Amino acid sequence: MDVPAKGGFSFDMCCRNGMMEKKGFKAPGFLKTGTTIVGLVFADGVVLGADTRATEGPIVADKNCEKIHYMAPYIYCYGAGTAADTEAVTAGRESRVVTALALLKSHLFRYQGHVSAALVLGGVDCTGPHLHTVYPHGSTDTLPFATMGSGSLAAMSVFESKYKEGLTREEGIQLVSEAICAGISDDLGSGSNVDVCVMTKGKTEYLRNHLLPNPRTYVSSKGYSFVLGQTEVLATKITPLKQAEVTIGDAMEE
Amino acid sequence: MASDTGASYGSTLRYKSVERIKAVGKHSLIGASGEFSDFQEILRYLDELTLSDHMWDDGNSLGPKEIHSYLTRVMYNRRNKFDPLWNSLVLGGVKKGPKGEEKYLGMVNMIGTHFEENHIATGFGNHLAIPILRAEWHEDMTFEEAVKLVEKCLLVLLYRDRSSINKFQIAKITTEGATIYPPYSLKTYWGFAHFENPAQGAVGSW
């Protein structure tokens, strides 16, 4: 008889992995994808910022990736590490940041740190602006300013020396950009450009590539052309799409 | 040059009034982080070096570049013998050369890596202080501006490096000589509204 799946992390593979390691099989290393993500609370809301470099070991895989994840109309989540796949609270109610926080931390705790997501979660809800950090094991912090990722120390040095309460929107964006630029220039795992997201009561602005300290300088003017016959065609199979006809009213007469 | 005055023994803050910056000869300052006994040994080597140089009695004295070069050789040779002096040394000084007053700042570490730069940091300073120094250092700063910048870095390190303590020493070297100022502490700020009652958004949350 089939036992219904229980909740929680299944540790079955851990025995097998341990046995294989003992036999000499080297498990793939745990890659810390470099990144700088920051957030701060200003007078009217929250500003989040991130760099745009995605690394695979020593190689830059994506020069201009998007690290922001949309969670709910006024809640955004920046991820360092693996992508966060959480569902926001729906059903017409305005979601709260603490709800997203609780969902994230219980999900991550269930996986005992194996889901390696280190996140900066920020948003504005009916109770005001909130900024939280979430760690892979499920612990969270509530902070006025936060940084995560390999560039977090460089960014935190900017925040610790320049943050004050009651910043205006422009000052908040400026400080976040400065912190990300510190990560881009002083951390090897971060680079390329600066993405900023500003959340205030009732309004979210996603400033993609707000700063371009490393723009794409050479773009081929000739463009790329793919002429038919350039690549050898080995086989061709064409499946025509059938048009489905729906007649309204006839079904009732059957 | 600035340092805090703490020396830890593992996770115990063993000594709280340690002078980690010393004058070397007439023209240089040396600051060290890492194993304190190895720093004391290095100071003994430098004493022998400056003494035998003085005994030549030829009017010459060792400048910061020469001391840095000597230390580099010592550190690299020890590393090659697999018996390193476990330190990161910062060497700074001013000496009158043929082109006038020559300022010098460099560092050597336990594996013999050495370079000259306008701003140097050791340990956590590399991650927390260097970004600030790279952004805000500029040529021809006054002493007061320099102290302010260095204090900015020291404060960030106090907040974010768990082995630092709130007791610092500043040292200055000019053509007039070396001055090591008495220790003092910096004011910290903990009054952010978000630090008080973090669970105010959701009563009963954790």
XYZ file of C-alpha atoms in Angstrom:
460
model
C 0.000 0.000 0.000
C 1.298 3.401 -0.933
C 2.183 5.589 2.051
C 1.103 9.158 1.307
C 4.016 11.592 0.975
C 4.725 13.386 4.234
C 5.936 16.931 4.438
C 9.508 17.887 5.231
C 12.843 17.201 3.561
C 13.600 13.647 2.494
C 17.017 12.695 3.751
C 17.182 9.371 1.813
C 19.688 10.658 -0.710
C 22.003 11.844 2.051
C 22.869 8.242 3.035
C 23.585 7.369 -0.570
C 25.644 10.552 -1.102
C 27.681 9.815 2.009
C 28.369 6.294 0.811
C 29.439 7.511 -2.624
C 31.766 10.104 -1.130
C 33.377 7.423 1.003
C 33.983 5.406 -2.171
C 35.853 8.335 -3.673
C 33.186 10.124 -5.719
C 33.687 13.860 -5.394
C 30.394 15.707 -5.193
C 30.107 18.904 -7.283
C 31.174 21.891 -5.220
C 28.727 24.313 -3.712
C 28.923 27.392 -5.943
C 28.349 30.708 -4.254
C 27.015 32.824 -7.080
C 28.605 36.203 -6.547
C 26.291 39.124 -6.126
C 25.644 42.380 -4.325
C 22.059 43.010 -3.237
C 21.025 45.824 -0.919
C 17.932 47.398 0.544
C 17.158 50.407 2.686
C 14.149 52.044 4.283
C 13.680 55.728 3.502
C 11.046 58.250 4.560
C 8.231 57.041 2.293
C 9.126 53.424 1.547
C 11.826 50.958 0.585
C 14.551 51.018 -2.088
C 16.154 47.769 -3.271
C 19.240 47.494 -5.449
C 21.248 44.754 -7.156
C 24.122 44.232 -9.566
C 23.519 42.309 -12.815
C 26.310 39.731 -13.004
C 25.543 36.001 -12.940
C 28.600 33.764 -12.514
C 29.280 30.086 -13.082
C 32.521 29.529 -11.244
C 35.065 31.960 -12.710
C 33.007 32.738 -15.818
C 30.425 35.474 -16.160
C 27.390 33.605 -17.467
C 25.052 36.548 -17.821
C 26.306 40.137 -17.984
C 22.953 41.752 -17.493
C 20.646 39.406 -15.654
C 17.638 40.392 -13.547
C 17.943 39.500 -9.915
C 14.662 41.000 -8.843
C 11.697 38.709 -8.307
C 8.203 39.996 -8.234
C 6.242 38.652 -5.321
C 3.148 40.811 -4.998
C 2.121 44.257 -6.258
C 4.201 46.119 -3.701
C 6.575 43.469 -2.466
C 9.779 42.667 -4.282
C 12.447 40.206 -3.413
C 16.063 40.270 -4.476
C 17.812 36.928 -4.490
C 21.418 36.047 -4.030
C 22.024 32.389 -4.726
C 19.349 30.313 -6.384
C 16.068 31.673 -7.626
C 13.280 32.011 -5.081
C 10.003 30.451 -6.157
C 7.401 31.475 -3.667
C 3.802 32.310 -4.299
C 2.395 35.538 -3.047
C -0.798 35.730 -1.074
C -3.630 36.189 -3.547
C -7.451 36.229 -3.371
C -7.891 39.950 -3.793
C -6.474 40.990 -0.441
C -3.516 43.326 -0.274
C -0.629 41.167 0.799
C 1.664 41.977 3.685
C 5.435 41.786 3.711
C 5.457 39.727 6.905
C 3.269 37.135 5.173
C 5.766 36.752 2.344
C 8.480 36.605 4.990
C 6.723 33.825 6.910
C 6.130 31.823 3.700
C 9.784 32.160 2.672
C 11.244 31.263 6.044
C 9.066 28.208 6.586
C 9.864 26.955 3.084
C 13.605 27.430 3.581
C 13.606 25.932 7.072
C 11.864 22.812 5.775
C 14.784 22.306 3.393
C 17.327 22.774 6.206
C 19.523 25.146 4.210
C 19.733 22.953 1.103
C 17.723 25.532 -0.851
C 20.482 28.087 -0.956
C 18.532 31.300 -1.249
C 19.760 34.366 0.602
C 17.282 37.138 0.007
C 16.568 40.764 0.659
C 12.808 41.159 0.902
C 11.321 44.633 0.870
C 7.926 46.150 0.406
C 5.273 48.614 1.476
C 1.949 47.383 2.771
C -0.891 48.780 4.826
C 1.289 48.735 7.943
C 4.132 50.719 6.368
C 7.518 50.044 4.772
C 9.377 46.875 5.737
C 12.801 45.481 4.949
C 13.928 41.961 5.833
C 16.803 39.628 5.088
C 16.213 35.878 4.765
C 19.008 33.328 5.092
C 19.187 29.808 3.540
C 18.465 28.081 6.853
C 15.323 30.105 7.430
C 16.417 32.818 9.851
C 15.311 36.381 9.203
C 16.223 39.889 10.299
C 14.236 43.098 10.266
C 16.515 46.003 9.490
C 16.630 49.643 8.378
C 19.339 48.769 5.829
C 20.610 45.418 4.630
C 23.117 43.892 2.238
C 23.603 40.297 1.045
C 25.878 38.378 -1.316
C 29.630 38.274 -1.851
C 29.692 42.047 -2.279
C 27.763 42.614 0.951
C 30.790 43.861 2.922
C 31.707 46.457 0.325
C 28.079 47.612 0.156
C 27.667 47.524 3.946
C 30.692 49.780 4.411
C 28.875 52.411 2.312
C 25.631 51.995 4.258
C 27.251 52.010 7.707
C 29.097 55.225 6.979
C 26.332 57.097 5.137
C 22.874 55.841 6.174
C 20.618 58.052 8.235
C 16.897 57.932 8.968
C 14.356 59.912 6.990
C 16.154 59.912 3.635
C 14.290 61.329 0.657
C 13.576 59.226 -2.433
C 16.500 60.728 -4.366
C 18.897 60.297 -1.446
C 17.751 56.685 -1.017
C 18.300 55.842 -4.684
C 21.674 57.615 -4.631
C 22.835 55.702 -1.548
C 21.648 52.340 -2.909
C 23.426 53.017 -6.226
C 26.598 53.936 -4.362
C 26.454 50.720 -2.347
C 25.954 48.563 -5.448
C 28.774 50.414 -7.237
C 31.052 49.612 -4.278
C 30.098 45.947 -4.735
C 30.665 46.117 -8.498
C 34.102 47.721 -8.232
C 35.430 46.012 -5.108
C 34.003 42.491 -5.381
C 34.940 40.068 -8.150
C 31.660 38.183 -7.903
C 29.606 41.285 -8.709
C 29.714 43.454 -11.762
C 28.103 45.057 -14.766
C 25.186 47.351 -14.066
C 22.913 48.593 -11.278
C 19.218 47.697 -10.987
C 17.075 49.677 -8.559
C 13.520 49.170 -7.367
C 11.656 51.866 -5.428
C 8.527 50.935 -3.493
C 6.242 53.502 -1.929
C 2.640 53.381 -0.804
C 0.674 52.384 -3.875
C 3.529 52.735 -6.373
C 6.436 50.572 -7.473
C 9.118 51.726 -9.863
C 11.479 49.152 -11.304
C 14.469 51.116 -12.593
C 16.132 48.446 -14.684
C 19.761 49.402 -15.454
C 19.430 52.610 -13.481
C 23.203 53.034 -13.740
C 25.367 51.658 -16.515
C 28.951 51.823 -15.280
C 29.783 48.933 -17.635
C 27.724 49.438 -20.784
C 27.986 47.298 -23.866
C 30.474 49.323 -25.861
C 30.694 47.379 -29.094
C 27.594 46.271 -30.909
C 28.135 44.969 -34.419
C 26.629 47.485 -36.872
C 26.251 44.811 -39.531
C 23.986 42.724 -37.331
C 23.730 38.953 -37.623
C 22.199 37.215 -40.640
C 21.173 33.583 -40.901
C 20.807 32.710 -44.590
C 18.774 29.641 -45.578
C 21.280 26.960 -46.517
C 24.023 28.214 -44.181
C 23.288 25.291 -41.904
C 22.866 21.775 -43.352
C 19.343 20.462 -42.879
C 19.313 16.764 -42.019
C 15.560 16.126 -41.779
C 12.350 18.118 -42.064
C 9.036 17.363 -40.408
C 6.115 19.726 -40.732
C 3.114 19.287 -38.444
C 0.197 21.451 -39.578
C -1.844 22.979 -36.788
C -5.474 21.994 -37.081
C -7.940 24.750 -36.618
C -10.400 23.801 -33.891
C -14.005 24.737 -34.638
C -16.312 25.453 -31.789
C -20.017 25.695 -32.627
C -22.094 27.403 -30.018
C -25.607 26.165 -29.509
C -25.480 22.777 -31.306
C -24.344 20.845 -28.251
C -27.662 21.428 -26.509
C -29.612 19.585 -29.224
C -27.716 16.286 -28.767
C 48.074 54.984 10.134
C 45.461 53.726 12.555
C 44.738 50.515 14.382
C 42.611 49.322 17.246
C 44.431 48.309 20.394
C 42.988 44.844 20.927
C 44.755 41.467 20.728
C 42.618 38.342 20.901
C 43.507 34.807 21.881
C 41.045 32.760 19.844
C 37.658 34.110 20.826
C 38.920 35.682 24.053
C 39.734 39.382 23.996
C 42.962 38.844 25.874
C 44.711 42.201 25.713
C 42.998 45.544 25.277
C 45.876 48.034 25.253
C 48.260 46.735 22.634
C 50.302 49.179 20.554
C 50.302 47.742 17.053
C 52.024 50.686 15.358
C 55.685 51.441 16.031
C 58.227 53.899 14.672
C 61.176 52.442 12.748
C 64.271 54.585 12.432
C 63.663 58.272 11.758
C 61.484 57.992 8.669
C 59.028 55.122 8.972
C 56.094 53.613 10.807
C 55.250 49.928 10.874
C 51.810 48.590 11.733
C 50.987 44.903 12.029
C 48.044 42.566 12.240
C 48.149 38.830 12.800
C 50.325 36.965 15.269
C 51.594 39.442 17.837
C 54.658 37.437 18.918
C 55.831 37.378 15.276
C 55.410 41.159 15.176
C 57.633 41.470 18.243
C 60.220 39.298 16.478
C 60.041 41.532 13.398
C 60.590 44.601 15.606
C 63.723 42.899 16.989
C 65.006 42.283 13.427
C 64.326 45.936 12.589
C 66.172 47.054 15.734
C 69.232 45.047 14.651
C 68.940 46.469 11.137
C 68.652 50.102 12.210
C 71.413 49.677 14.811
C 73.954 48.265 12.369
C 72.958 50.934 9.860
C 73.524 53.611 12.501
C 76.961 52.193 13.340
C 78.158 52.935 9.807
C 77.901 56.553 10.912
C 77.846 57.785 7.329
C 75.008 60.284 7.604
C 72.586 57.969 5.786
C 69.534 56.493 7.373
C 67.152 53.791 6.174
C 64.005 55.135 4.553
C 60.588 53.447 4.250
C 61.371 51.932 0.824
C 64.475 50.226 2.183
C 62.677 48.921 5.274
C 59.832 47.640 3.096
C 62.269 45.857 0.828
C 64.049 44.291 3.811
C 60.755 43.107 5.322
C 59.648 41.659 1.978
C 62.804 39.569 1.788
C 62.402 38.377 5.383
C 58.727 37.431 4.911
C 59.214 35.733 1.562
C 62.211 33.742 2.751
C 60.370 32.512 5.826
C 57.441 31.481 3.621
C 59.770 29.518 1.364
C 61.042 27.635 4.396
C 57.411 26.770 5.307
C 57.824 28.685 8.575
C 56.074 32.011 7.953
C 55.839 35.029 10.199
C 52.064 35.164 10.457
C 51.544 38.884 9.909
C 50.224 41.515 7.534
C 52.553 44.481 7.812
C 51.835 48.061 6.786
C 54.885 50.201 6.166
C 54.606 53.956 5.786
C 57.035 56.835 5.855
C 58.439 60.038 4.409
C 62.018 60.674 3.389
C 63.718 63.513 1.579
C 65.004 62.175 -1.713
C 66.609 63.697 -4.810
C 63.173 64.738 -6.078
C 62.158 66.245 -2.744
C 59.929 64.784 -0.048
C 58.951 61.254 -1.038
C 55.949 59.756 0.729
C 55.679 55.986 0.776
C 53.036 53.489 1.839
C 53.167 49.763 1.233
C 52.312 46.402 2.689
C 53.822 42.893 3.005
C 51.972 39.824 4.119
C 52.914 36.395 5.413
C 53.331 34.859 1.958
C 55.555 37.666 0.738
C 53.015 39.523 -1.412
C 54.007 43.162 -1.362
C 52.873 46.334 -3.077
C 52.784 50.097 -2.771
C 49.485 51.982 -2.740
C 47.887 55.174 -1.498
C 45.673 53.309 0.931
C 46.310 49.998 2.682
C 44.242 47.828 4.990
C 44.683 44.445 6.638
C 42.263 41.699 7.569
C 38.624 42.746 7.459
C 39.777 46.211 6.487
C 40.327 44.835 2.989
C 36.608 44.170 2.661
C 35.126 47.016 4.691
C 37.630 49.895 4.591
C 39.146 49.666 1.093
C 35.799 50.395 -0.694
C 35.475 53.608 1.340
C 39.120 54.583 0.808
C 38.928 53.936 -2.936
C 35.889 56.165 -3.213
C 36.984 59.006 -0.945
C 40.773 59.208 -0.929
C 42.304 61.970 -3.015
C 45.717 63.593 -3.339
C 46.834 66.318 -0.959
C 44.460 65.702 1.908
C 45.157 67.606 5.100
C 45.927 65.716 8.293
C 42.453 66.508 9.686
C 40.733 65.244 6.520
C 42.827 62.088 6.619
C 41.984 61.409 10.261
C 38.282 61.898 9.492
C 38.448 59.439 6.610
C 40.343 56.888 8.657
C 37.861 57.274 11.538
C 35.021 56.611 9.094
C 36.667 53.297 8.201
C 37.428 52.445 11.832
C 33.792 53.004 12.795
C 32.496 50.675 10.070
C 35.041 48.075 11.202
C 33.921 48.513 14.801
C 30.318 47.828 13.774
C 31.014 44.905 11.502
C 34.230 43.118 12.625
C 33.612 41.123 15.742
C 37.259 41.108 16.790
C 37.603 44.897 16.869
C 37.285 47.012 20.010
C 36.363 50.645 20.573
C 39.860 51.859 21.379
C 42.013 53.196 18.588
C 45.414 54.715 18.033
C 46.425 57.078 15.274
C 50.058 57.497 14.228
C 51.511 60.106 11.924
C 54.856 60.273 10.134
C 56.198 63.416 8.491
C 59.656 64.785 7.782
C 59.631 66.162 11.332
C 59.359 62.653 12.730
C 56.878 60.099 14.017
C 54.007 60.858 16.410
C 51.948 58.110 17.962
C 48.865 59.613 19.577
C 47.312 58.293 22.794
C 44.378 55.865 22.432
C 40.804 57.143 22.173
C 37.357 55.772 21.335
C 34.700 56.628 18.738
C 31.030 57.390 19.273
C 28.666 54.710 18.012
C 25.019 55.142 17.070
C 22.405 52.496 17.812
C 19.235 54.568 17.785
C 17.635 53.516 14.483
C 13.866 53.227 14.763
C 13.925 49.845 13.023
C 16.219 48.399 15.666
C 13.557 48.964 18.284
C 10.758 46.426 18.225
C 11.435 44.687 14.901
C 8.190 42.725 15.247
C 5.990 45.806 15.277
C 4.659 44.994 11.818
C 3.255 41.673 12.994
C 2.627 41.113 16.666
C 3.836 37.684 17.725
C 6.114 37.127 14.739
C 9.710 36.056 15.156
